[in-house]
Structures are given as structure tokens and as C-alpha cells.
GROMACS .gro file of C-alpha atoms in nm:
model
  438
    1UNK     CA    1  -1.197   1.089  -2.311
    2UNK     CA    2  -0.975   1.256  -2.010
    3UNK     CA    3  -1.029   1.253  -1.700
    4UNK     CA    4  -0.956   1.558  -1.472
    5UNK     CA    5  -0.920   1.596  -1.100
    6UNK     CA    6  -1.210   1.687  -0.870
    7UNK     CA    7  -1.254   1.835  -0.523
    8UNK     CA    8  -1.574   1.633  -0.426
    9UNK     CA    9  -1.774   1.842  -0.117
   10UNK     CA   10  -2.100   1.856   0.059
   11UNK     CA   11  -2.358   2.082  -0.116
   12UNK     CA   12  -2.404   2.305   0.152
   13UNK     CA   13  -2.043   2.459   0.169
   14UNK     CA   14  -1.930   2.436  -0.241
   15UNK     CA   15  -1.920   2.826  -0.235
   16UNK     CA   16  -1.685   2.856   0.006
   17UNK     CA   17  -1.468   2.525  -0.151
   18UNK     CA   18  -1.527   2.708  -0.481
   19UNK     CA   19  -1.415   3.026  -0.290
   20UNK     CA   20  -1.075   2.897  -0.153
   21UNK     CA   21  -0.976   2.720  -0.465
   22UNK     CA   22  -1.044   2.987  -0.677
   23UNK     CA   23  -0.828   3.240  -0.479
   24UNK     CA   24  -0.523   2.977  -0.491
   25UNK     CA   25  -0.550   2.957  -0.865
   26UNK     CA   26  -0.652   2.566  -0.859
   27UNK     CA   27  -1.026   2.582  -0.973
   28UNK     CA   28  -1.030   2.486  -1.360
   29UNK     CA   29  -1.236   2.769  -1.488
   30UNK     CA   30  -1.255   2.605  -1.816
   31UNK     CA   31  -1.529   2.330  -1.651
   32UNK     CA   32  -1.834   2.382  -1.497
   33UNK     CA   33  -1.971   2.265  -1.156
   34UNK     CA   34  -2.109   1.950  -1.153
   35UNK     CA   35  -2.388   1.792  -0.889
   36UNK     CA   36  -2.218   1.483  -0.781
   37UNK     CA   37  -2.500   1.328  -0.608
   38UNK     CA   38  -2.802   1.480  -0.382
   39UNK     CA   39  -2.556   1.593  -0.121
   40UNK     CA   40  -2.235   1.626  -0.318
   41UNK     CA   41  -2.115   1.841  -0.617
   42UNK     CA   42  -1.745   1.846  -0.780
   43UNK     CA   43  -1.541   2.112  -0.840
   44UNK     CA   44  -1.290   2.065  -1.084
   45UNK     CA   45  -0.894   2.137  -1.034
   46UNK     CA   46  -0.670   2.232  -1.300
   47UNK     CA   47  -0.391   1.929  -1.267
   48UNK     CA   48  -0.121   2.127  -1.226
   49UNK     CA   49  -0.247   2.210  -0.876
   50UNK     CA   50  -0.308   1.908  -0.759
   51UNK     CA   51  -0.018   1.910  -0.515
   52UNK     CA   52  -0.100   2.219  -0.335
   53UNK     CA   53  -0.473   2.106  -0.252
   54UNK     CA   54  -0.432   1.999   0.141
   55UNK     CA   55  -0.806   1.842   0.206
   56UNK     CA   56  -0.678   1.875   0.589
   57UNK     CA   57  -0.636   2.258   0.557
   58UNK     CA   58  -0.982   2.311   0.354
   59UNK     CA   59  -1.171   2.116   0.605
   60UNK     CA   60  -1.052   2.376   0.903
   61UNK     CA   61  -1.134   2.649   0.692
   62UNK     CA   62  -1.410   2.520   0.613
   63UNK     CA   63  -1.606   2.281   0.797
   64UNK     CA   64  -1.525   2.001   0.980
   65UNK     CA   65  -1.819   1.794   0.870
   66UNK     CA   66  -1.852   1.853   0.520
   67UNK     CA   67  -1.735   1.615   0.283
   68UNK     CA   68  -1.416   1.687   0.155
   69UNK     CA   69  -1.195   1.494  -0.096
   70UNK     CA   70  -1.039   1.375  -0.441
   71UNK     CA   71  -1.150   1.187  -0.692
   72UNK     CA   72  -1.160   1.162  -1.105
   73UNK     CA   73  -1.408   1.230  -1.365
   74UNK     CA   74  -1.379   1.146  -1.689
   75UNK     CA   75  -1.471   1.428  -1.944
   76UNK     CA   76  -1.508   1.449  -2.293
   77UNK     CA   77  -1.415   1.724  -2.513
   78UNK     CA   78  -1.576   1.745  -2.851
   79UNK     CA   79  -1.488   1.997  -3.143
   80UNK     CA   80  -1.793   2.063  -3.356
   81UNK     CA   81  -1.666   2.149  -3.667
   82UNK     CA   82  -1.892   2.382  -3.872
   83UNK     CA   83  -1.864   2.200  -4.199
   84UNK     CA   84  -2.099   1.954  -4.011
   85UNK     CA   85  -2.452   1.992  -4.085
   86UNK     CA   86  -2.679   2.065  -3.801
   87UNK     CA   87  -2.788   1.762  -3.757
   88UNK     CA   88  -2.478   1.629  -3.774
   89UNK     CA   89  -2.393   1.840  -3.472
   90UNK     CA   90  -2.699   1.753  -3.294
   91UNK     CA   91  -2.613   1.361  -3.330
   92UNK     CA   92  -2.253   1.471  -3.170
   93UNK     CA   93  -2.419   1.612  -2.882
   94UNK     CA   94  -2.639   1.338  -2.878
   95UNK     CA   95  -2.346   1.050  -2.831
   96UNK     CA   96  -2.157   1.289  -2.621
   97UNK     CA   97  -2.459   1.301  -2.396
   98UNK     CA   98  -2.497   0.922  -2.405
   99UNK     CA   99  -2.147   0.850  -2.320
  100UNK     CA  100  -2.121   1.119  -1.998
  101UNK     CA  101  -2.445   0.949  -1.887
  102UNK     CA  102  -2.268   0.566  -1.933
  103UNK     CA  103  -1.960   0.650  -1.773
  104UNK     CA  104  -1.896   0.431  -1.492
  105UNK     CA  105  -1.904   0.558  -1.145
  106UNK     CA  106  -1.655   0.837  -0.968
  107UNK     CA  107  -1.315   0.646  -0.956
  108UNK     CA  108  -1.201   0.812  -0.606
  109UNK     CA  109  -0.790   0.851  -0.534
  110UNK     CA  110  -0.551   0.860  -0.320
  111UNK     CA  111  -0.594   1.200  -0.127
  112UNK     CA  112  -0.322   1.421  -0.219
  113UNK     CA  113  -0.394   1.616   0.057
  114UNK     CA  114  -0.296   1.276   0.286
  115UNK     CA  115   0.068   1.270   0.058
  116UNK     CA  116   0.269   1.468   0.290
  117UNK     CA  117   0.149   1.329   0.600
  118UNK     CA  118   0.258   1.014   0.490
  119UNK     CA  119   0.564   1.113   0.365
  120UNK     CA  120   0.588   1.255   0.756
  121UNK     CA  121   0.518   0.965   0.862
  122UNK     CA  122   0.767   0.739   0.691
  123UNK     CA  123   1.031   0.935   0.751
  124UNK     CA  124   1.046   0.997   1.147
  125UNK     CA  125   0.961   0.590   1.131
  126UNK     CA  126   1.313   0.522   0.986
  127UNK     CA  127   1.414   0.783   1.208
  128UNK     CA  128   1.275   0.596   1.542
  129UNK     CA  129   1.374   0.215   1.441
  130UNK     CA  130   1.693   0.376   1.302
  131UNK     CA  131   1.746   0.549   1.676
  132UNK     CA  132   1.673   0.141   1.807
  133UNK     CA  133   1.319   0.212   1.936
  134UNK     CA  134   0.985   0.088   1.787
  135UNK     CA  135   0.729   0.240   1.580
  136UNK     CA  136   0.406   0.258   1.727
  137UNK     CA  137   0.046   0.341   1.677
  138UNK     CA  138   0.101   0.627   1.948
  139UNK     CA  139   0.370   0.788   1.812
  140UNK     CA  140   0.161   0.817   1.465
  141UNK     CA  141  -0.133   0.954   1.617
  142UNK     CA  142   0.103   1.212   1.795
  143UNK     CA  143   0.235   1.346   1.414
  144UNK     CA  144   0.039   1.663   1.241
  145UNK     CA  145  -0.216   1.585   1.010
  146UNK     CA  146  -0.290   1.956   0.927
  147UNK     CA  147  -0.068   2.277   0.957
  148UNK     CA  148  -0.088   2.652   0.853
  149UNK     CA  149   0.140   2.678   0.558
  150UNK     CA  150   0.288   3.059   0.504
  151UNK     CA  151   0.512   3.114   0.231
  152UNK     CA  152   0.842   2.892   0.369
  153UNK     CA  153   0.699   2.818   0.687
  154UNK     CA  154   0.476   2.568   0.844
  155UNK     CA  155   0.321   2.653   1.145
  156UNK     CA  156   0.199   2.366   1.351
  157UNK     CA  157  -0.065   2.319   1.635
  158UNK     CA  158   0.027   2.231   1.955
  159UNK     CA  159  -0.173   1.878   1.928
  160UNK     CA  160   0.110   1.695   1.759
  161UNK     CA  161   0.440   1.594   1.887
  162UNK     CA  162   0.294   1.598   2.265
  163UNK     CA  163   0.503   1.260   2.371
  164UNK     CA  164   0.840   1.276   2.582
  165UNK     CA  165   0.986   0.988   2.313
  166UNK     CA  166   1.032   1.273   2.103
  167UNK     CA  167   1.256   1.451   2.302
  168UNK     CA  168   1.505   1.176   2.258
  169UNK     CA  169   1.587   1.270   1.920
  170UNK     CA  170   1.846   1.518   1.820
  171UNK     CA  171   1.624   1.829   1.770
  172UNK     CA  172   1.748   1.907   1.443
  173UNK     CA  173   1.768   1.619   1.333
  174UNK     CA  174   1.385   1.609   1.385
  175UNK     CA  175   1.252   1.909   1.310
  176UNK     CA  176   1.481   1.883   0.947
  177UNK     CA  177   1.291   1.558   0.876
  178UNK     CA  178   0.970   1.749   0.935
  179UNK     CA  179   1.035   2.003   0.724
  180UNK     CA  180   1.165   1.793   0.452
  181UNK     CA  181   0.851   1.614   0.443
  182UNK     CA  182   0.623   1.904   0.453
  183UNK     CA  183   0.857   2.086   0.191
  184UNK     CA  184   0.904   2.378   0.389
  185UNK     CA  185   1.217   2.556   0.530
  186UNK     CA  186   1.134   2.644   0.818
  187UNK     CA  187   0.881   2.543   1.112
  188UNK     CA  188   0.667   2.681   1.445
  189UNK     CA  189   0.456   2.570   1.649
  190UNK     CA  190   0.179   2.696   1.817
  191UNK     CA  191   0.120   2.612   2.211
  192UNK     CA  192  -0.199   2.844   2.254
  193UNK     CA  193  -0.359   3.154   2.287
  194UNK     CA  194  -0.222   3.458   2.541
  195UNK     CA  195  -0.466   3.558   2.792
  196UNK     CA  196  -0.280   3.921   2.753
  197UNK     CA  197  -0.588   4.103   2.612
  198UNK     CA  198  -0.464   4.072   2.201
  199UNK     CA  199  -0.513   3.737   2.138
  200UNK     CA  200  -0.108   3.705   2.064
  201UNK     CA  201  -0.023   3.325   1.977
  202UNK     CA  202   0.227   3.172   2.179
  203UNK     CA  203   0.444   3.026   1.932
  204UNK     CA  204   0.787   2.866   1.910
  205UNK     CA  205   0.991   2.873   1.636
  206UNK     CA  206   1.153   2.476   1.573
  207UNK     CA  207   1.348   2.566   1.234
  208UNK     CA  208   1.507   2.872   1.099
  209UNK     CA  209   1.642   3.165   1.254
  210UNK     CA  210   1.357   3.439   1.181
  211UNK     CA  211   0.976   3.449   1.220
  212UNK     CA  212   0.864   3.699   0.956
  213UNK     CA  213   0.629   3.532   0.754
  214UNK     CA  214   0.410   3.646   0.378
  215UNK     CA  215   0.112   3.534   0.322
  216UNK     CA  216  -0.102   3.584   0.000
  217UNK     CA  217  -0.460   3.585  -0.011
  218UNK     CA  218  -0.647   3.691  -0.325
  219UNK     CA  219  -0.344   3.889  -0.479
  220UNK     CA  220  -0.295   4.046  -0.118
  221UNK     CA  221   0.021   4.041   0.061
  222UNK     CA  222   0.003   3.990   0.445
  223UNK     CA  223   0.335   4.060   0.622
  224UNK     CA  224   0.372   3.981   0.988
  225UNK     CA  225   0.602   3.805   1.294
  226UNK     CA  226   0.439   3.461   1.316
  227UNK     CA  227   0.496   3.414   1.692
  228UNK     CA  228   0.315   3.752   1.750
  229UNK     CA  229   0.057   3.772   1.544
  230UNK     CA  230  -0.273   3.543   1.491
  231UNK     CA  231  -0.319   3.486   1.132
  232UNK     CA  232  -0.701   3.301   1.073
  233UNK     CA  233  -0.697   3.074   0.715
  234UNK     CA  234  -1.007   2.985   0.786
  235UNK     CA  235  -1.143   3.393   0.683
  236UNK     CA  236  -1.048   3.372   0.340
  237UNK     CA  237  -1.400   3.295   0.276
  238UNK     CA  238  -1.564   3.633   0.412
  239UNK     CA  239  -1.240   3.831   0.275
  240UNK     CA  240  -1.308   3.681  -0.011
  241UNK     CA  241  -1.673   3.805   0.015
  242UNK     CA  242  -1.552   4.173   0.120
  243UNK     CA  243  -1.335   4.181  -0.175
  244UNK     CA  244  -1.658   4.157  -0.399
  245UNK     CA  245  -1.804   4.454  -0.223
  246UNK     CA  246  -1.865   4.750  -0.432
  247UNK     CA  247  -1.697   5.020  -0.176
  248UNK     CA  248  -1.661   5.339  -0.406
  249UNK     CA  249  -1.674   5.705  -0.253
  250UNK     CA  250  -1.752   5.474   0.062
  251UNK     CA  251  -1.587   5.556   0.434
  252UNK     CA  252  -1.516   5.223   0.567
  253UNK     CA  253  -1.405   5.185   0.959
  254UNK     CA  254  -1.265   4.887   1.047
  255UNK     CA  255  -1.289   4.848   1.423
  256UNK     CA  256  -1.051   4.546   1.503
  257UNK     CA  257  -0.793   4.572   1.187
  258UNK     CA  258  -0.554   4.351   1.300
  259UNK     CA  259  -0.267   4.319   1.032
  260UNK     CA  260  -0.535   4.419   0.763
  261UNK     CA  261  -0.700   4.093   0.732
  262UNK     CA  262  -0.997   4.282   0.617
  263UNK     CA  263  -0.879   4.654   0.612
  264UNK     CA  264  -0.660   4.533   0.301
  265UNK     CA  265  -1.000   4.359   0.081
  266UNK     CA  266  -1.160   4.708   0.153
  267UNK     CA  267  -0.858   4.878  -0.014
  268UNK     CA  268  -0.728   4.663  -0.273
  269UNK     CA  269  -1.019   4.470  -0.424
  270UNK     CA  270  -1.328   4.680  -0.296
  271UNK     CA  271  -1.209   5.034  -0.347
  272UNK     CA  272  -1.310   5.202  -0.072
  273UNK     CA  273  -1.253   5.589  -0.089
  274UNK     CA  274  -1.075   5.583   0.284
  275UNK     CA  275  -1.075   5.309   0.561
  276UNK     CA  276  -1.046   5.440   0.931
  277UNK     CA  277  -0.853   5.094   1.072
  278UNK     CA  278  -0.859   5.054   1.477
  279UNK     CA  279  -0.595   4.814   1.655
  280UNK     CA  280  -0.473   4.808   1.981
  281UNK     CA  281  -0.175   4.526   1.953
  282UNK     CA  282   0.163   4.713   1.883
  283UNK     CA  283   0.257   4.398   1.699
  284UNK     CA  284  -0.039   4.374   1.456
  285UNK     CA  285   0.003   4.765   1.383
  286UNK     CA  286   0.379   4.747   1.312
  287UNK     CA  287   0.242   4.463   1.076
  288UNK     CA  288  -0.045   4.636   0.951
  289UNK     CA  289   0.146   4.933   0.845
  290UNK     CA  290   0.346   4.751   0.668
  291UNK     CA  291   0.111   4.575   0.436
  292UNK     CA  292  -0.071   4.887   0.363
  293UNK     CA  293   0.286   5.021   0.200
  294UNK     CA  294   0.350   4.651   0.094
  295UNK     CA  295   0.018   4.691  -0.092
  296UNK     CA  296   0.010   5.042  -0.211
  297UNK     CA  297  -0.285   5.185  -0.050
  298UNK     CA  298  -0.116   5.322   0.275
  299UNK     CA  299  -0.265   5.682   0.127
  300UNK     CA  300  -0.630   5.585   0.138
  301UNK     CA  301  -0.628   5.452   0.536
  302UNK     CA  302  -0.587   5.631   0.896
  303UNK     CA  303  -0.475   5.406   1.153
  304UNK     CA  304  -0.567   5.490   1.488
  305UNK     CA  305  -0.386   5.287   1.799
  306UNK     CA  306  -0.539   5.153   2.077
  307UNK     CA  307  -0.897   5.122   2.231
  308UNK     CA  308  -1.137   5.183   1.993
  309UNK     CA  309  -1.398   5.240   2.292
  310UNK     CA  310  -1.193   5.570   2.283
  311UNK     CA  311  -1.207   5.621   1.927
  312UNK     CA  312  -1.275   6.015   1.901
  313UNK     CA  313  -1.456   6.010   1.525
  314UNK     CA  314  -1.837   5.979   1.524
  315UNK     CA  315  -2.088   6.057   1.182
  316UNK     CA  316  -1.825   5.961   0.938
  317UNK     CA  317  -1.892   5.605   0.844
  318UNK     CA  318  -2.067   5.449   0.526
  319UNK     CA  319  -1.993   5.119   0.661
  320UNK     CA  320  -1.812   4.951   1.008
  321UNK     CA  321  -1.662   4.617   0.996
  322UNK     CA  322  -1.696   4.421   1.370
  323UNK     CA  323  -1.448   4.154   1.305
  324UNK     CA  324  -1.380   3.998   1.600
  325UNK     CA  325  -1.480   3.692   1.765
  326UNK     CA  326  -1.627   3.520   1.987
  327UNK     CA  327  -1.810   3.827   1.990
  328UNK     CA  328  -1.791   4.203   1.876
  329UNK     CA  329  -2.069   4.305   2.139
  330UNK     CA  330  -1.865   4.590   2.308
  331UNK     CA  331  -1.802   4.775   1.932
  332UNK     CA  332  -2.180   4.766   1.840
  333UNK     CA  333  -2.202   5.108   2.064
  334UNK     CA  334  -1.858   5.261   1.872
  335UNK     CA  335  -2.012   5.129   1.549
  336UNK     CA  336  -2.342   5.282   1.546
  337UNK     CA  337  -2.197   5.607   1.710
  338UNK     CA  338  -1.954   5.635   1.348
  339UNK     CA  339  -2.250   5.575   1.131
  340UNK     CA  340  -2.328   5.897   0.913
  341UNK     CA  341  -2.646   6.032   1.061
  342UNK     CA  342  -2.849   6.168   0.758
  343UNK     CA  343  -2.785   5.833   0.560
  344UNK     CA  344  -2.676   5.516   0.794
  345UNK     CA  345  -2.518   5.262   0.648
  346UNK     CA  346  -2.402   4.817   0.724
  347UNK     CA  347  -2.246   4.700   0.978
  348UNK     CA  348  -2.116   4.377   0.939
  349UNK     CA  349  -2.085   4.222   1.282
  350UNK     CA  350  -1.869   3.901   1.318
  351UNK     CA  351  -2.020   3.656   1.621
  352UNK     CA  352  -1.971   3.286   1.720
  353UNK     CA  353  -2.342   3.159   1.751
  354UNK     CA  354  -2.393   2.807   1.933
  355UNK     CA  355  -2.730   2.577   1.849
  356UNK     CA  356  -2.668   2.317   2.092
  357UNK     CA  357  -3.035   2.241   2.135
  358UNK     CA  358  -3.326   2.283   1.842
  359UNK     CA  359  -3.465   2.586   1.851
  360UNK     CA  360  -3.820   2.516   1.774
  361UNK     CA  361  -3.994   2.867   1.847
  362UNK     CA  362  -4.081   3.046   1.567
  363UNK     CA  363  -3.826   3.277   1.414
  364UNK     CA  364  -3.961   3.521   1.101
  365UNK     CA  365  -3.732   3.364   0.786
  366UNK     CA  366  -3.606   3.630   0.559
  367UNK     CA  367  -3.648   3.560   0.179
  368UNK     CA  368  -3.347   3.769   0.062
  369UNK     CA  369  -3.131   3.594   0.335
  370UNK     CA  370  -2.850   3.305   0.198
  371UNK     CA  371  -2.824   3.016   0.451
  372UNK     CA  372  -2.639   2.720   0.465
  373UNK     CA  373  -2.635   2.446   0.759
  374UNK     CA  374  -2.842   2.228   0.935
  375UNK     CA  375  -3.206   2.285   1.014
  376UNK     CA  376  -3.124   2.360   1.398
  377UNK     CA  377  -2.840   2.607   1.299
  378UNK     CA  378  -2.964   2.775   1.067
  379UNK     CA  379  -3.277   2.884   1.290
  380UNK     CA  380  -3.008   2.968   1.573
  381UNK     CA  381  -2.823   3.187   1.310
  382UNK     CA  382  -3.203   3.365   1.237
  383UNK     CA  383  -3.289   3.409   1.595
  384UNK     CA  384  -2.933   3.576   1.683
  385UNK     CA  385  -2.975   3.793   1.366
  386UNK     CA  386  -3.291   3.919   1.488
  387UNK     CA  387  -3.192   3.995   1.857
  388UNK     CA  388  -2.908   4.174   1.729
  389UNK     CA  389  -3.126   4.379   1.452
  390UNK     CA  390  -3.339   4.486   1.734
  391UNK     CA  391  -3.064   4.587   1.977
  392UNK     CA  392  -2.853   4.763   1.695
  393UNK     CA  393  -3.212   4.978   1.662
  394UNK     CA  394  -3.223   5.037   1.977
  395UNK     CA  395  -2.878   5.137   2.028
  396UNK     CA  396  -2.896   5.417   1.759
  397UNK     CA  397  -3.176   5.550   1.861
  398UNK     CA  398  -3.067   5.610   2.209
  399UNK     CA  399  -2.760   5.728   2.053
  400UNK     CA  400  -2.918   5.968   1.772
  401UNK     CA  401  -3.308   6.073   1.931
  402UNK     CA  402  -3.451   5.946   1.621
  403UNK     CA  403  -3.627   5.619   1.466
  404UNK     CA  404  -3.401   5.389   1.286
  405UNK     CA  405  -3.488   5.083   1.029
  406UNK     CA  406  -3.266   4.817   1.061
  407UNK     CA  407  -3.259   4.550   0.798
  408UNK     CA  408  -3.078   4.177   0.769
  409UNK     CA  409  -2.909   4.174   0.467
  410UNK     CA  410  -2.746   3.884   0.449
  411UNK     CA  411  -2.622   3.611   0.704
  412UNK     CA  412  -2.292   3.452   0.578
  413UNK     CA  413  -2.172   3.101   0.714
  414UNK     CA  414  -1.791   3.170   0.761
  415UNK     CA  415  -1.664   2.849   0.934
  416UNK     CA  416  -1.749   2.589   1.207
  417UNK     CA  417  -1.516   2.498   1.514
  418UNK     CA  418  -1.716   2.206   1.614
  419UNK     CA  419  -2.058   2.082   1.571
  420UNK     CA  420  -2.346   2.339   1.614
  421UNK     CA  421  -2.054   2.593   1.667
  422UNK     CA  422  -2.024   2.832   1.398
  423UNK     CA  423  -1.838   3.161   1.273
  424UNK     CA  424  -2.113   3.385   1.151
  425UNK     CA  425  -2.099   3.718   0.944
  426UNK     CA  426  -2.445   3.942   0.965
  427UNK     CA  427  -2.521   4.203   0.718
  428UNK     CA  428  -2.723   4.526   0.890
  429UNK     CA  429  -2.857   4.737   0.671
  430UNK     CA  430  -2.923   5.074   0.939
  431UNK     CA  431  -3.115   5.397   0.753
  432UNK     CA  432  -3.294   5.694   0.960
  433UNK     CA  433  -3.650   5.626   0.985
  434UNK     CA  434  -3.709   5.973   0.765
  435UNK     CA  435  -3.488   5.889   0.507
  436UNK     CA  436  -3.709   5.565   0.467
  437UNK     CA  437  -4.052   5.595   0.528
  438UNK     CA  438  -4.253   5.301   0.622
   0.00000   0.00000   0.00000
């Protein structure tokens, strides 16, 4: 018997574990899912990749209170020859049965996603008792236990590395023993968020001299300055999701494109005819426009700079992306205005929906609607839904003069920022009333 590597998670958010591990080439497609427990399943990683599974990463792209880490299952692989007789075979399966159900519990290991930290963290500790100070709790609290990772770089956040002690060392001295331990060349970190209306990161490079960064996502190449432009991890999941999208002979707008986080899945993996892609940050276009030539479908998109508000294109849309968040409430006018008139078509509007308190009024449940999450969210993720159905109706019918149906689709758990906090996708399907008579 072997025993193979497994990414052990909470029930509720496999797909999106499944999702993330299949795009970085680490899910062993040879082995099938297996329910760990009520609560748990397993998703197998090829060995090879065991290295570049960071549990720390997966968990902020993720969720924050899902399960999330490694342990070992013993498998066994049996050859059934066909010289056997069938019930030869059928005693094979038999044992082999009997054995998988005798095999002793999940032996769990060390987290590999914990290796570099403590590699981190026994490095700047020789550093500090070599400099003649002490080690202390404090100081290991104050080290990263998650970064961003693109290509060379690590980026990381601005809660680590907060104490003046650290300013004693020779910086690169320190930021070299960082990077060492975190294998990467070069390093940034993030401070926070601009207030200057594009959501640029204020960043600081630590280590190396430029701040061009590549990212790869599902076989796409994103290009852009890391102290200038926000690049989220944590969408893989719903670009993932777009990618599957069947987009053919289909206009697509994308009303906040950003670098192409989602203009590029469109292009690239969902082959949409032409994608109209709005962005106001000079930054994020010079990056955008160059991952559409990076990735060969520069042709088959229009970008068009600045406010989208002022976006002179109406009745040309199959489909309108609203990818921004908190909230995408000031597009749902823009995006209903672009929708082709004689058919409609989705709009799939990105929102940050809080269920602080139960919700216990009763919200109409949708039996072709995919939820995940607690009891209390999920009902806050209906009621929002339904609001915004009705307002999107409303909307195009001031809009247009006539009747419009306006279905949920779908309602797609992208991530959570905190408890009862979460990043959700909704689905609209919006048709003229005529085309679809009730």
C-alpha cells in the first residue's frame, strides 16, 4: 500500500479547494475525492507538489474558517489481471475493500504550508541573538505567516514586521534573510489601500530593483507594476468559474476590467466573440493592454478609458460583468442600459453581503440555486439576491418602457473576509417580458 498526500477541508468549500489546486497543477487527477468525515472530504495532491501548497494562502482565498490542512492516506492500487476468473476478481475487490475499510485512522503531518514560516523564523532568530539581542515571543508574532507570491516576488501585508527592533538591523541584511527563506528574489510590502478613487495599493518595494511582476492563473498570464496595481488571489475561484462559461458569438462588457482579471477568462478560456473592457486607472490599462497582447486576444477586445458612467455604447451586450466590490451598485444602471433589447442577457454582479444577525423572515429558496455557508448566510445571500432581482427589473424597465423577467441563476460563494462577511457573485438571468411569456 502507498500512501499519498491530502489537502483535508471543510465540506462546504471543497469546490473551490478543488478549484485552486486544480489550476496550480497539484490536484492528483488520477484519485478520486474522498468524504473524510461528515464535515470533511480530502483532496488528493500529486507529491511532487507538495511544496508549493501554502495552507496560509488557500485559507485567504478561501475562507478563513474552513478547515484547511495536510495529512496522509494510505491507498492501494490493485492490477486485475484478466487471466483471473471473475470471481477471482470479485474476491480482489473484496480484500481490497476490507483493507481500505481497516486502515487505521488519517495520520496528519507536518503542514508544509507552515515550512517556510519556520524556516523565517529560524533564520531572523540567529539573526537577532547573533546582533546580541533576545528572541522573543513578540518579535515571532510580528513575522508573516501568509504572503502573495508572484512569480519571483513576495508581496507581504503590512501586519508583519510592525516593531521598531527591526529597524536595528541592516536592511539588507534583513530583507535577504526573508527572501531566502521564502525562496523568492525579491520582496514588497503592502501598507494599505489609496483613498485616490482606484483602489491603487500602497506598496514598497524591500528587495530588488523593479516592480513588474507575472502572474499565472489557469494558463493566463497577468502582467502588471506590483506597487500600482491590486492583484486579488483570492478570485481565482470565480475566474475559474468564468473560464467554464460557454461565451461563443457572445458580446461580453466588462465594466471594471482592471488588468483583465476577468476580461482575460472571457477571452482565453470562454471564447467570447468580443469583450467591451471599461477601466479608469491609467496603471491597470497600461497593464491590461499588455496582457491582452501577452495573451493573444488583443483583436477580440475594445478598451474604453475612464468612467464607465460615461460609457457611450448601449443595446450591444449578451452579457455585463460588475466586478467590483464592496459593491457594483452605481454600474447596475450602465449594465442594464448595454443589455441587447430584443434578447437581454446575465449580469453577473459582484457584492460584499454582511449576515451579522439571523435573518429569520422568510426568503423564497430557489431550487436551481448552489449555496454554500452557514444557515444565517446563506439566507442573507437569498434575501440580497432577491432585492437586487427586483431592482435590476425595475431598472430596465424604466430604462426600456417594457416588462422584463429577471431570473437568479446562480449565487456563487467567492470568499469570506471575516465571519458573516462574504464575497458574493449573483447570476441574473434578464429577458423582455415578450420574448418570454409568462
Amino acid at each position: 500500500m502507498d500512501t499519498v498526500p491530502c489537502l483535508r477541508v471543510s465540506q462546504h468549500h471543497a469546490q473551490q479547494f478543488r478549484r485552486l489546486l486544480q489550476s496550480n497543477k497539484c490536484l492528483d487527477l488520477n484519485l478520486r475525492l474522498l468524504k473524510d468525515s461528515a464535515n470533511t472530504v480530502l483532496l488528493p495532491i500529486l507529491p511532487s507538489c507538495l511544496s508549493q501548497v501554502d495552507l496560509p494562502s488557500l485559507r485567504t482565498m478561501v475562507s478563513s474558517e474552513s478547515v484547511c490542512e495536510i495529512v496522509w492516506r494510505q491507498v492501494i492500487k490493485l492490477k486485475i489481471g484478466f487471466t483471473f476468473s471473475k470471481q477471482q476478481n470479485f474476491n480482489k475487490l473484496l480484500l481490497c475493500l476490507l483493507m481500505a475499510h481497516l486502515q487505521p485512522p488519517l495520520q496528519s503531518k507536518k503542514r508544509s504550508g507552515q515550512a517556510p514560516f519556520h524556516k523565517l523564523e529560524q533564520m531572523l532568530q540567529e539573526l537577532v541573538e547573533n546582533g546580541g539581542e533576545g528572541w522573543t515571543e513578540e518579535l515571532r508574532r510580528d513575522l508573516p505567516h501568509s504572503f502573495q507570491r508572484h512569480g519571483d516576488l513576495i508581496l507581504l501585508g503590512d501586519n508583519c514586521f510592525t516593531l521598531p527592533q527591526w529597524n536595528t538591523f541592516d536592511g539588507d541584511l534583513l530583507w535577504a534573510s526573508v527572501a531566502k527563506a521564502t525562496g523568492a528574489k525579491r520582496l514588497a510590502k503592502m501598507s494599505r489601500i489609496s483613498k485616490d478613487g482606484f483602489r491603487s495599493p500602497i506598496v514598497t518595494m524591500l528587495l530588488g530593483e523593479h516592480s513588474w511582476v507575472t502572474h499565472v492563473d489557469n494558463g493566463i498570464r497577468y502582467e502588471f507594476d506590483v506597487t500600482k496595481c491590486m492583484f486579488s488571489a483570492g478570485n481565482i475561484t470565480e475566474k475559474l468559474r468564468v473560464s467554464q462559461f460557454d461565451c461563443r458569438g457572445e458580446t461580453v462588457v466588462d465594466l471594471y476590467a482592471g488588468i483583465g482579471y476577468f476580461t482575460l477568462p472571457y477571452l482565453v478560456h470562454a471564447k467570447a466573440r468580443h469583450v467591451h473592457a471599461c477601466e479608469w486607472n491609467p496603471d491597470a490599462l497600461r497593464a491590461l493592454q499588455k496582457n491582452l497582447v501577452t495573451n493573444r486576444v488583443s483583436e477580440r477586445c475594445t478598451i474604453h478609458p475612464g468612467d464607465n458612467r460615461e460609457l457611450h455604447l448601449n443595446d450591444i451586450a449578451d452579457r455585463v460583468n460588475l466586478g467590483l466590490i464592496p459593491s457594483s451598485e452605481d454600474g447596475w444602471p450602465v449594465a442594464c442600459r448595454l443589455l441587447k433589447r430584443t434578447t437581454g442577457g446575465f449580469l453577473h454582479i459582484h457584492q460584499n453581503v454582511t449576515s451579522s444577525v439571523p435573518n429569520t423572515a422568510a426568503v423564497p429558496e430557489d431550487n436551481d440555486v448552489t449555496l454554500r455557508g452557514k444557515t444565517a448566510d446563506r439566507e442573507a445571500w437569498q434575501a440580497w439576491a432577491h432585492d437586487t432581482a427586483n431592482r435590476i427589473s425595475c431598472i430596465l424597465g424604466g430604462i426600456t418602457g417594457a416588462q422584463w423577467m429577471v431570473h437568479i441563476k446562480h449565487i456563487e460563494h467567492v470568499k469570506s473576509y471575516a465571519p458573516h462577511v462574504h464575497h458574493i457573485v449573483l447570476d441574473l438571468e434578464c429577458r423582455p417580458r415578450n420574448d418570454h411569456p409568462a
